[in-house]
Coordinates of N, CA and C in Angstrom, one line a residue:
Chain O
E1 N 5.4 21.0 -2.4 CA 5.3 19.9 -3.5 C 4.0 19.3 -3.4
A2 N 3.2 19.2 -4.5 CA 1.9 18.6 -4.4 C 2.1 17.1 -4.3
G3 N 1.2 16.4 -3.6 CA 1.2 15.0 -3.5 C 0.5 14.3 -4.6
V4 N 0.3 13.0 -4.5 CA -0.4 12.2 -5.5 C -1.9 12.6 -5.4
T5 N -2.5 12.8 -6.5 CA -3.9 13.2 -6.5 C -4.6 12.1 -7.3
Q6 N -5.9 11.9 -6.9 CA -6.7 10.9 -7.6 C -8.1 11.5 -7.8
F7 N -8.7 11.2 -8.9 CA -10.0 11.7 -9.2 C -10.9 10.6 -9.9
P8 N -12.2 10.4 -9.5 CA -12.8 11.1 -8.4 C -12.5 10.5 -7.1
S9 N -13.0 11.2 -6.0 CA -12.7 10.6 -4.7 C -13.7 9.5 -4.4
H10 N -14.9 9.6 -5.1 CA -15.9 8.6 -4.8 C -16.7 8.4 -6.1
S11 N -17.0 7.2 -6.5 CA -17.8 6.9 -7.7 C -18.8 5.8 -7.4
V12 N -20.0 6.1 -7.7 CA -21.1 5.1 -7.6 C -21.7 4.8 -8.9
I13 N -21.6 3.6 -9.4 CA -22.1 3.2 -10.7 C -22.9 2.0 -10.6
E14 N -23.6 1.7 -11.7 CA -24.4 0.4 -11.7 C -23.6 -0.6 -12.5
K15 N -23.9 -1.8 -12.1 CA -23.3 -3.0 -12.7 C -23.4 -2.9 -14.2
G16 N -22.3 -3.1 -15.0 CA -22.4 -3.0 -16.4 C -21.9 -1.7 -17.0
Q17 N -21.8 -0.7 -16.1 CA -21.4 0.6 -16.6 C -19.8 0.6 -16.6
T18 N -19.3 1.7 -17.2 CA -17.9 1.9 -17.3 C -17.5 3.1 -16.4
V19 N -16.3 2.9 -15.8 CA -15.8 3.9 -14.9 C -14.3 4.1 -15.2
T20 N -13.9 5.3 -15.2 CA -12.4 5.6 -15.4 C -11.9 6.4 -14.2
L21 N -10.9 5.9 -13.6 CA -10.2 6.5 -12.5 C -8.9 7.2 -13.0
R22 N -8.6 8.3 -12.4 CA -7.4 9.0 -12.8 C -6.5 9.2 -11.6
C23 N -5.2 9.2 -11.9 CA -4.1 9.4 -10.9 C -3.1 10.3 -11.5
D24 N -2.8 11.3 -10.8 CA -1.7 12.2 -11.1 C -0.6 12.0 -10.1
P25 N 0.5 11.5 -10.5 CA 1.6 11.2 -9.6 C 2.4 12.5 -9.2
I26 N 3.2 12.4 -8.2 CA 4.1 13.5 -7.9 C 5.0 13.8 -9.1
S27 N 5.1 15.1 -9.4 CA 5.9 15.5 -10.5 C 7.3 14.9 -10.5
G28 N 7.7 14.3 -11.6 CA 9.1 13.7 -11.6 C 9.2 12.3 -11.2
H29 N 8.1 11.7 -10.7 CA 8.1 10.3 -10.3 C 7.8 9.5 -11.5
D30 N 8.8 8.7 -11.9 CA 8.6 7.8 -13.1 C 7.8 6.5 -12.7
N31 N 7.9 6.1 -11.5 CA 7.2 4.9 -11.1 C 5.8 5.2 -10.6
L32 N 4.8 4.5 -11.2 CA 3.4 4.7 -10.8 C 2.8 3.3 -10.6
Y33 N 2.1 3.2 -9.5 CA 1.4 1.9 -9.1 C 0.0 2.1 -8.9
W34 N -0.8 1.1 -9.2 CA -2.2 1.0 -8.8 C -2.4 -0.2 -7.9
Y35 N -3.2 0.1 -6.9 CA -3.5 -0.9 -5.9 C -5.1 -0.9 -5.6
R36 N -5.6 -1.9 -5.1 CA -7.0 -2.0 -4.7 C -7.2 -2.6 -3.4
R37 N -8.1 -2.1 -2.6 CA -8.4 -2.7 -1.3 C -9.9 -2.9 -1.3
V38 N -10.3 -4.2 -1.3 CA -11.6 -4.6 -1.2 C -11.9 -4.7 0.3
M39 N -13.2 -4.4 0.7 CA -13.5 -4.3 2.1 C -13.1 -5.5 2.9
G40 N -12.4 -5.3 4.0 CA -12.0 -6.4 4.8 C -10.8 -7.2 4.4
K41 N -10.2 -6.8 3.2 CA -9.1 -7.5 2.7 C -7.9 -6.6 2.7
E42 N -6.7 -7.2 2.3 CA -5.5 -6.4 2.3 C -5.4 -5.6 1.0
I43 N -4.5 -4.6 1.0 CA -4.3 -3.9 -0.2 C -3.6 -4.8 -1.2
K44 N -4.1 -4.8 -2.4 CA -3.6 -5.7 -3.5 C -3.0 -4.9 -4.6
F45 N -1.8 -5.3 -5.0 CA -1.1 -4.8 -6.1 C -1.9 -5.1 -7.4
L46 N -2.0 -4.0 -8.3 CA -2.6 -4.3 -9.6 C -1.6 -4.2 -10.7
L47 N -0.9 -3.1 -10.8 CA 0.1 -3.0 -11.8 C 1.1 -1.8 -11.5
H48 N 2.2 -1.8 -12.3 CA 3.3 -0.9 -12.1 C 3.7 -0.4 -13.4
F49 N 3.8 1.0 -13.5 CA 4.3 1.6 -14.7 C 5.7 2.2 -14.4
V50 N 6.6 2.2 -15.4 CA 7.8 3.0 -15.3 C 7.6 3.9 -16.6
K51 N 7.4 5.2 -16.3 CA 7.1 6.1 -17.3 C 5.8 5.6 -18.0
E52 N 5.8 5.5 -19.3 CA 4.6 5.0 -20.0 C 4.5 3.5 -20.2
S53 N 5.6 2.8 -19.7 CA 5.6 1.3 -20.0 C 5.1 0.5 -18.8
K54 N 4.3 -0.5 -19.0 CA 3.8 -1.4 -18.0 C 5.0 -2.3 -17.7
Q55 N 5.4 -2.3 -16.4 CA 6.5 -3.2 -16.0 C 5.9 -4.5 -15.4
D56 N 4.8 -4.4 -14.8 CA 4.3 -5.6 -14.1 C 2.8 -5.4 -14.0
E57 N 2.0 -6.2 -14.7 CA 0.5 -6.1 -14.6 C -0.1 -7.4 -14.1
S58 N 0.7 -8.1 -13.3 CA 0.3 -9.4 -12.9 C -0.8 -9.4 -11.9
G59 N -1.1 -8.2 -11.3 CA -2.2 -8.1 -10.3 C -3.5 -7.7 -10.9
M60 N -3.6 -7.4 -12.2 CA -4.8 -7.0 -12.8 C -5.8 -8.2 -12.8
P61 N -7.0 -8.0 -12.3 CA -7.9 -9.1 -12.0 C -8.4 -9.9 -13.3
N62 N -8.6 -9.1 -14.4 CA -9.1 -9.7 -15.6 C -9.1 -8.6 -16.7
N63 N -9.5 -9.0 -17.9 CA -9.4 -8.1 -19.0 C -10.5 -7.0 -19.0
R64 N -11.3 -6.9 -18.0 CA -12.2 -5.8 -17.8 C -11.5 -4.5 -17.3
F65 N -10.3 -4.7 -16.9 CA -9.5 -3.6 -16.3 C -8.4 -3.2 -17.4
L66 N -8.3 -1.9 -17.6 CA -7.3 -1.4 -18.6 C -6.7 -0.2 -18.0
A67 N -5.4 -0.2 -17.9 CA -4.6 0.9 -17.3 C -3.8 1.5 -18.4
E68 N -3.7 2.8 -18.4 CA -2.8 3.5 -19.4 C -2.1 4.6 -18.7
R69 N -1.0 5.0 -19.3 CA -0.2 6.1 -18.8 C 0.5 6.7 -20.1
T70 N -0.3 7.3 -20.9 CA 0.2 7.9 -22.1 C 1.1 9.1 -21.8
G71 N 2.2 9.2 -22.3 CA 3.1 10.3 -22.1 C 3.9 10.2 -20.8
G72 N 3.6 9.2 -20.0 CA 4.4 9.0 -18.8 C 4.1 9.9 -17.7
T73 N 2.9 10.6 -17.8 CA 2.5 11.5 -16.7 C 1.4 10.9 -15.9
Y74 N 0.2 11.4 -16.1 CA -0.9 10.8 -15.3 C -1.3 9.5 -15.9
S75 N -2.1 8.7 -15.1 CA -2.5 7.4 -15.5 C -4.0 7.3 -15.3
T76 N -4.6 6.4 -16.1 CA -6.1 6.1 -16.0 C -6.2 4.6 -15.8
L77 N -7.2 4.3 -15.0 CA -7.6 2.9 -14.9 C -9.1 2.8 -15.2
K78 N -9.4 2.1 -16.3 CA -10.8 1.9 -16.7 C -11.3 0.5 -16.4
V79 N -12.5 0.5 -15.9 CA -13.2 -0.8 -15.6 C -14.4 -0.8 -16.5
Q80 N -14.4 -1.8 -17.4 CA -15.5 -1.9 -18.4 C -15.8 -3.4 -18.8
P81 N -17.0 -3.9 -18.5 CA -18.0 -3.4 -17.7 C -17.8 -3.7 -16.2
A82 N -18.2 -2.8 -15.4 CA -18.0 -3.0 -13.9 C -18.9 -4.1 -13.4
E83 N -18.4 -4.8 -12.4 CA -19.1 -5.9 -11.7 C -19.2 -5.5 -10.2
L84 N -20.1 -6.2 -9.5 CA -20.2 -5.9 -8.1 C -18.9 -6.1 -7.3
E85 N -18.2 -7.1 -7.7 CA -17.0 -7.4 -6.9 C -15.8 -6.4 -7.2
D86 N -16.1 -5.5 -8.1 CA -15.0 -4.5 -8.3 C -15.1 -3.3 -7.3
S87 N -16.1 -3.4 -6.5 CA -16.2 -2.3 -5.4 C -15.0 -2.4 -4.5
G88 N -14.6 -1.2 -4.1 CA -13.4 -1.1 -3.2 C -12.8 0.2 -3.3
V89 N -11.6 0.4 -2.7 CA -10.9 1.6 -2.7 C -9.7 1.4 -3.6
Y90 N -9.5 2.2 -4.6 CA -8.4 2.1 -5.6 C -7.4 3.2 -5.2
F91 N -6.2 2.7 -4.9 CA -5.1 3.6 -4.5 C -4.1 3.7 -5.7
C92 N -3.6 4.9 -5.8 CA -2.5 5.1 -6.7 C -1.3 5.5 -5.9
A93 N -0.1 5.1 -6.3 CA 1.1 5.5 -5.6 C 2.2 5.8 -6.6
S94 N 3.1 6.7 -6.2 CA 4.3 7.0 -7.1 C 5.6 7.0 -6.3
S95 N 6.6 6.8 -7.0 CA 8.0 6.9 -6.4 C 9.0 7.3 -7.5
P96 N 10.1 7.9 -7.1 CA 11.1 8.3 -8.1 C 11.8 7.0 -8.6
I97 N 12.5 7.1 -9.7 CA 13.2 6.0 -10.3 C 14.5 5.7 -9.6
S98 N 15.0 6.8 -9.0 CA 16.3 6.6 -8.3 C 16.4 7.6 -7.2
G99 N 17.5 7.6 -6.5 CA 17.7 8.5 -5.4 C 17.4 7.9 -4.1
S100 N 17.5 8.6 -3.0 CA 17.3 8.1 -1.7 C 15.9 7.6 -1.4
S101 N 14.9 8.1 -2.0 CA 13.6 7.7 -1.7 C 12.9 6.9 -2.8
Y102 N 13.8 6.2 -3.6 CA 13.2 5.5 -4.8 C 12.3 4.4 -4.3
N103 N 12.5 3.9 -3.1 CA 11.8 2.7 -2.6 C 10.5 3.2 -1.8
E104 N 10.4 4.5 -1.6 CA 9.3 5.0 -0.8 C 8.1 5.3 -1.7
Q105 N 7.0 4.6 -1.6 CA 5.9 4.9 -2.4 C 5.0 5.9 -1.7
F106 N 4.6 6.9 -2.4 CA 3.7 8.0 -1.8 C 2.3 7.7 -2.4
F107 N 1.4 7.5 -1.5 CA 0.0 7.1 -1.8 C -0.9 8.3 -2.0
G108 N -1.8 8.2 -3.0 CA -2.8 9.1 -3.1 C -4.0 8.8 -2.2
P109 N -5.0 9.7 -2.1 CA -6.1 9.5 -1.2 C -7.0 8.4 -1.5
G110 N -6.9 7.9 -2.7 CA -7.8 6.8 -3.1 C -9.1 7.2 -3.8
T111 N -9.6 6.3 -4.6 CA -11.0 6.5 -5.1 C -11.8 5.3 -4.6
R112 N -12.9 5.7 -3.9 CA -13.8 4.7 -3.5 C -14.8 4.4 -4.5
L113 N -14.8 3.2 -5.1 CA -15.7 2.8 -6.1 C -16.8 1.8 -5.5
T114 N -18.0 2.2 -5.8 CA -19.2 1.4 -5.4 C -19.9 1.0 -6.6
V115 N -20.1 -0.3 -6.8 CA -20.8 -0.8 -8.0 C -22.1 -1.4 -7.4
L116 N -23.3 -0.9 -7.9 CA -24.6 -1.4 -7.4 C -25.2 -2.4 -8.4
Chain B
Q39 N -1.5 -20.4 2.6 CA -0.8 -19.4 3.4 C -0.7 -18.1 2.7
K40 N -1.0 -17.0 3.5 CA -0.9 -15.7 2.9 C 0.6 -15.3 2.7
E41 N 0.8 -14.5 1.7 CA 2.2 -14.1 1.5 C 2.8 -13.2 2.6
V42 N 1.9 -12.3 3.2 CA 2.4 -11.5 4.3 C 1.3 -11.6 5.3
E43 N 1.6 -12.0 6.5 CA 0.6 -12.3 7.6 C 0.8 -11.4 8.8
Q44 N -0.2 -10.8 9.2 CA -0.2 -10.0 10.4 C -1.4 -10.4 11.3
N45 N -1.3 -10.2 12.6 CA -2.4 -10.4 13.5 C -3.3 -9.1 13.3
S46 N -4.6 -9.4 13.1 CA -5.5 -8.3 12.8 C -5.7 -7.4 14.0
G47 N -5.5 -7.9 15.2 CA -5.8 -7.2 16.4 C -7.2 -7.1 16.7
P48 N -7.7 -6.1 17.4 CA -6.9 -5.0 17.8 C -5.9 -5.2 18.9
L49 N -4.8 -4.5 18.8 CA -3.8 -4.4 19.9 C -4.1 -3.2 20.7
S50 N -4.3 -3.4 22.0 CA -4.6 -2.2 22.8 C -3.4 -2.1 23.9
V51 N -2.9 -0.8 23.9 CA -1.8 -0.6 24.9 C -2.1 0.8 25.6
P52 N -1.6 0.9 26.8 CA -1.8 2.2 27.5 C -0.8 3.2 27.0
E53 N -1.2 4.5 27.1 CA -0.3 5.6 26.7 C 1.0 5.4 27.4
G54 N 2.1 5.6 26.7 CA 3.4 5.6 27.3 C 4.1 4.2 27.2
A55 N 3.3 3.2 26.9 CA 3.8 1.8 26.8 C 4.5 1.6 25.4
I56 N 5.1 0.4 25.3 CA 5.7 0.0 24.0 C 4.6 -0.9 23.3
A57 N 4.4 -0.5 22.0 CA 3.5 -1.3 21.2 C 4.4 -2.2 20.3
S58 N 4.1 -3.5 20.2 CA 4.9 -4.4 19.4 C 4.0 -5.0 18.3
L59 N 4.4 -4.7 17.1 CA 3.6 -5.2 15.9 C 4.5 -6.2 15.2
N60 N 3.8 -7.3 14.8 CA 4.6 -8.4 14.1 C 4.1 -8.8 12.8
C61 N 5.0 -9.3 12.0 CA 4.6 -9.7 10.6 C 5.5 -10.8 10.1
T62 N 5.0 -11.8 9.4 CA 5.8 -12.8 8.8 C 5.5 -12.8 7.3
Y63 N 6.4 -13.3 6.5 CA 6.3 -13.3 5.1 C 6.8 -14.7 4.6
S64 N 6.3 -15.1 3.4 CA 6.5 -16.4 2.9 C 7.6 -16.5 1.9
D65 N 7.9 -15.4 1.2 CA 8.9 -15.5 0.1 C 10.3 -15.2 0.6
R66 N 11.1 -16.2 0.6 CA 12.5 -16.0 1.1 C 13.3 -15.1 0.3
G67 N 12.9 -14.8 -0.9 CA 13.6 -13.9 -1.8 C 13.2 -12.5 -1.6
S68 N 12.4 -12.2 -0.6 CA 12.0 -10.8 -0.3 C 13.2 -10.0 0.1
Q69 N 13.2 -8.8 -0.4 CA 14.4 -8.0 -0.2 C 14.2 -6.7 0.6
S70 N 13.0 -6.1 0.6 CA 12.7 -4.8 1.2 C 11.4 -5.0 2.0
F71 N 11.5 -4.3 3.2 CA 10.4 -4.5 4.1 C 9.9 -3.1 4.6
F72 N 8.6 -2.9 4.7 CA 8.1 -1.6 5.0 C 7.0 -1.7 6.0
W73 N 6.9 -0.6 6.8 CA 5.8 -0.4 7.7 C 5.1 0.9 7.3
Y74 N 3.8 0.7 7.0 CA 2.9 1.9 6.7 C 1.9 2.0 7.8
R75 N 1.5 3.3 8.1 CA 0.5 3.6 9.0 C -0.7 4.1 8.2
Q76 N -1.9 3.7 8.5 CA -3.1 4.1 7.8 C -4.2 4.5 8.8
Y77 N -4.5 5.8 8.9 CA -5.6 6.2 9.7 C -6.9 5.9 8.9
S78 N -8.0 5.8 9.7 CA -9.2 5.4 9.1 C -9.6 6.4 8.0
G79 N -9.9 5.9 6.8 CA -10.4 6.7 5.7 C -9.3 7.5 5.0
K80 N -8.1 7.2 5.4 CA -6.9 7.9 4.8 C -6.1 6.9 4.0
S81 N -5.1 7.5 3.3 CA -4.2 6.6 2.5 C -3.0 6.2 3.4
P82 N -2.4 5.1 3.0 CA -1.2 4.6 3.8 C -0.1 5.6 3.7
E83 N 0.7 5.7 4.8 CA 1.8 6.6 4.9 C 3.0 5.8 5.4
L84 N 4.1 5.8 4.7 CA 5.3 5.0 5.0 C 5.9 5.6 6.3
I85 N 6.2 4.8 7.3 CA 6.9 5.2 8.5 C 8.3 4.6 8.7
M86 N 8.5 3.4 8.1 CA 9.8 2.8 8.3 C 10.0 1.8 7.1
F87 N 11.3 1.7 6.7 CA 11.7 0.6 5.8 C 13.0 0.0 6.3
I88 N 13.2 -1.2 6.0 CA 14.4 -1.9 6.5 C 14.8 -2.9 5.4
Y89 N 16.1 -3.1 5.2 CA 16.6 -4.0 4.1 C 17.4 -5.1 4.7
S90 N 18.1 -4.8 5.8 CA 19.1 -5.7 6.4 C 18.7 -6.3 7.7
N91 N 19.2 -7.4 8.0 CA 18.9 -8.1 9.3 C 19.3 -7.1 10.4
G92 N 18.5 -7.2 11.5 CA 18.9 -6.3 12.7 C 17.8 -5.3 12.9
D93 N 18.2 -4.3 13.6 CA 17.3 -3.2 14.1 C 17.6 -1.9 13.3
K94 N 16.5 -1.2 13.1 CA 16.7 0.2 12.5 C 15.8 1.1 13.3
E95 N 16.4 2.2 13.9 CA 15.6 3.0 14.8 C 15.4 4.4 14.1
D96 N 14.2 4.9 14.3 CA 13.9 6.3 13.8 C 12.9 6.9 14.8
G97 N 13.5 7.7 15.7 CA 12.7 8.4 16.7 C 12.1 7.3 17.7
R98 N 10.8 7.3 17.8 CA 10.1 6.4 18.7 C 9.9 5.0 18.0
F99 N 10.2 4.9 16.8 CA 10.0 3.7 16.0 C 11.3 2.9 15.8
T100 N 11.1 1.5 16.0 CA 12.2 0.6 15.7 C 11.7 -0.5 14.9
A101 N 12.3 -0.7 13.7 CA 11.9 -1.9 12.9 C 13.0 -3.0 13.1
Q102 N 12.5 -4.2 13.2 CA 13.4 -5.3 13.4 C 13.2 -6.3 12.2
L103 N 14.3 -6.9 11.7 CA 14.2 -7.8 10.6 C 15.0 -9.0 10.9
N104 N 14.4 -10.2 10.7 CA 15.1 -11.5 10.8 C 14.8 -12.3 9.6
K105 N 15.6 -12.3 8.6 CA 15.4 -13.0 7.4 C 15.4 -14.5 7.5
A106 N 16.2 -15.0 8.4 CA 16.2 -16.5 8.6 C 14.8 -17.0 9.1
S107 N 14.2 -16.2 10.0 CA 12.9 -16.5 10.5 C 11.7 -15.9 9.7
Q108 N 12.1 -15.1 8.6 CA 11.1 -14.5 7.8 C 10.1 -13.7 8.6
Y109 N 10.7 -12.8 9.4 CA 9.9 -12.1 10.5 C 10.3 -10.6 10.5
V110 N 9.3 -9.8 10.5 CA 9.6 -8.3 10.6 C 8.7 -7.8 11.8
S111 N 9.3 -6.9 12.6 CA 8.5 -6.3 13.6 C 8.6 -4.8 13.7
L112 N 7.7 -4.1 14.3 CA 7.8 -2.7 14.5 C 7.5 -2.4 16.0
L113 N 8.4 -1.7 16.6 CA 8.2 -1.3 18.0 C 7.9 0.2 18.1
I114 N 6.9 0.5 18.8 CA 6.6 2.0 19.0 C 6.8 2.2 20.5
R115 N 7.8 3.0 20.8 CA 8.0 3.4 22.2 C 7.2 4.6 22.6
D116 N 6.9 4.7 23.9 CA 6.2 5.9 24.4 C 4.9 6.1 23.6
S117 N 4.1 5.1 23.4 CA 2.9 5.1 22.5 C 2.0 6.3 22.9
Q118 N 1.5 7.0 21.9 CA 0.6 8.1 22.1 C -0.8 7.8 21.5
P119 N -1.8 8.4 22.0 CA -3.2 8.2 21.4 C -3.1 8.5 19.9
S120 N -2.3 9.4 19.4 CA -2.2 9.7 18.0 C -1.6 8.6 17.2
D121 N -1.0 7.6 17.9 CA -0.5 6.4 17.2 C -1.6 5.4 16.8
S122 N -2.8 5.6 17.3 CA -3.9 4.7 17.1 C -4.2 4.7 15.6
A123 N -4.0 3.6 14.9 CA -4.2 3.5 13.5 C -4.1 2.0 13.1
T124 N -4.2 1.8 11.8 CA -3.9 0.4 11.3 C -2.4 0.4 10.8
Y125 N -1.6 -0.5 11.2 CA -0.3 -0.6 10.7 C -0.1 -1.8 9.7
L126 N 0.3 -1.4 8.5 CA 0.5 -2.3 7.4 C 1.9 -2.7 7.2
C127 N 2.1 -4.0 7.2 CA 3.4 -4.6 6.8 C 3.4 -4.8 5.3
A128 N 4.5 -4.5 4.7 CA 4.6 -4.7 3.2 C 6.0 -5.2 2.9
V129 N 6.0 -6.0 1.9 CA 7.2 -6.7 1.5 C 7.4 -6.6 0.0
K130 N 8.6 -6.3 -0.4 CA 8.9 -6.2 -1.9 C 9.9 -7.3 -2.2
T131 N 9.7 -8.0 -3.3 CA 10.6 -9.0 -3.8 C 11.6 -8.3 -4.7
G132 N 12.2 -9.0 -5.7 CA 13.2 -8.5 -6.5 C 12.8 -7.3 -7.4
G133 N 11.5 -7.4 -7.8 CA 11.0 -6.3 -8.6 C 10.4 -5.2 -7.9
F134 N 9.4 -4.5 -8.4 CA 8.8 -3.4 -7.7 C 7.4 -3.8 -7.1
K135 N 7.0 -5.0 -7.3 CA 5.7 -5.4 -6.7 C 5.8 -5.5 -5.2
T136 N 4.8 -4.8 -4.6 CA 4.8 -4.8 -3.1 C 3.6 -5.6 -2.7
I137 N 3.8 -6.5 -1.7 CA 2.7 -7.3 -1.1 C 2.4 -6.8 0.3
F138 N 1.2 -6.5 0.5 CA 0.8 -5.9 1.8 C 0.1 -7.0 2.7
G139 N 0.3 -6.9 4.0 CA -0.5 -7.6 4.9 C -1.8 -6.9 5.1
A140 N -2.7 -7.6 5.8 CA -4.0 -7.0 6.0 C -4.0 -6.0 7.1
G141 N -3.0 -5.9 7.9 CA -2.8 -4.8 8.9 C -3.2 -5.2 10.3
T142 N -2.6 -4.5 11.2 CA -2.9 -4.7 12.6 C -3.5 -3.4 13.2
R143 N -4.7 -3.4 13.8 CA -5.2 -2.2 14.4 C -4.7 -2.0 15.7
L144 N -4.1 -0.8 16.0 CA -3.6 -0.4 17.2 C -4.4 0.6 17.9
F145 N -4.7 0.4 19.2 CA -5.4 1.4 20.0 C -4.5 1.8 21.2
V146 N -4.2 3.0 21.3 CA -3.4 3.5 22.4 C -4.4 4.3 23.4
K147 N -4.6 3.8 24.6 CA -5.5 4.3 25.5 C -4.9 5.4 26.3
A148 N -5.6 6.6 26.4 CA -5.1 7.7 27.2 C -5.3 7.4 28.7

């Protein structure tokens, strides 16, 4: 079974540019989460999808961040325009909606974003 | 006060010893508690979860939960050098939002 995949693995952009991160969850996982880890800080929750619906986006820093999950499969997280403080590692995680492992979030390898 | 607090470490133990990792949380409504292991440059990997007060054992790992004290711990018996990693405590409240601690770095010396 393929795990959670994220693309790109690393992105370097200049302040003011736009970047789009992609996450492909484990097949069949309706729950999809985005997290961010800024250097030296804890992993912070950004938002949670159930299928294509946003259940909780209370962790989104501001309106420069836009997450979508059209069709309830893969998700994208767009940052526009990027600022220096957006640098960090963006993790995606997924879990099934029910069953014995519904509470276990499987993390992807992360996208390291560097804004110069 | 942080929502989930951990000692950043590093915690250094000799091979074969018991490593004890601790975590406190602020939200009394928290319902699910998790320990993740993260190797440097890698993604977090779930190793234990616990919902009820008491102990839960899985191989060399034991999670302990005390909701009255808002305290979660992870014991690693017979520590191995391969256990050297950052251990993240995470707490989930009634919804699906998970709050992570900053992690404790563990070094197991051969």
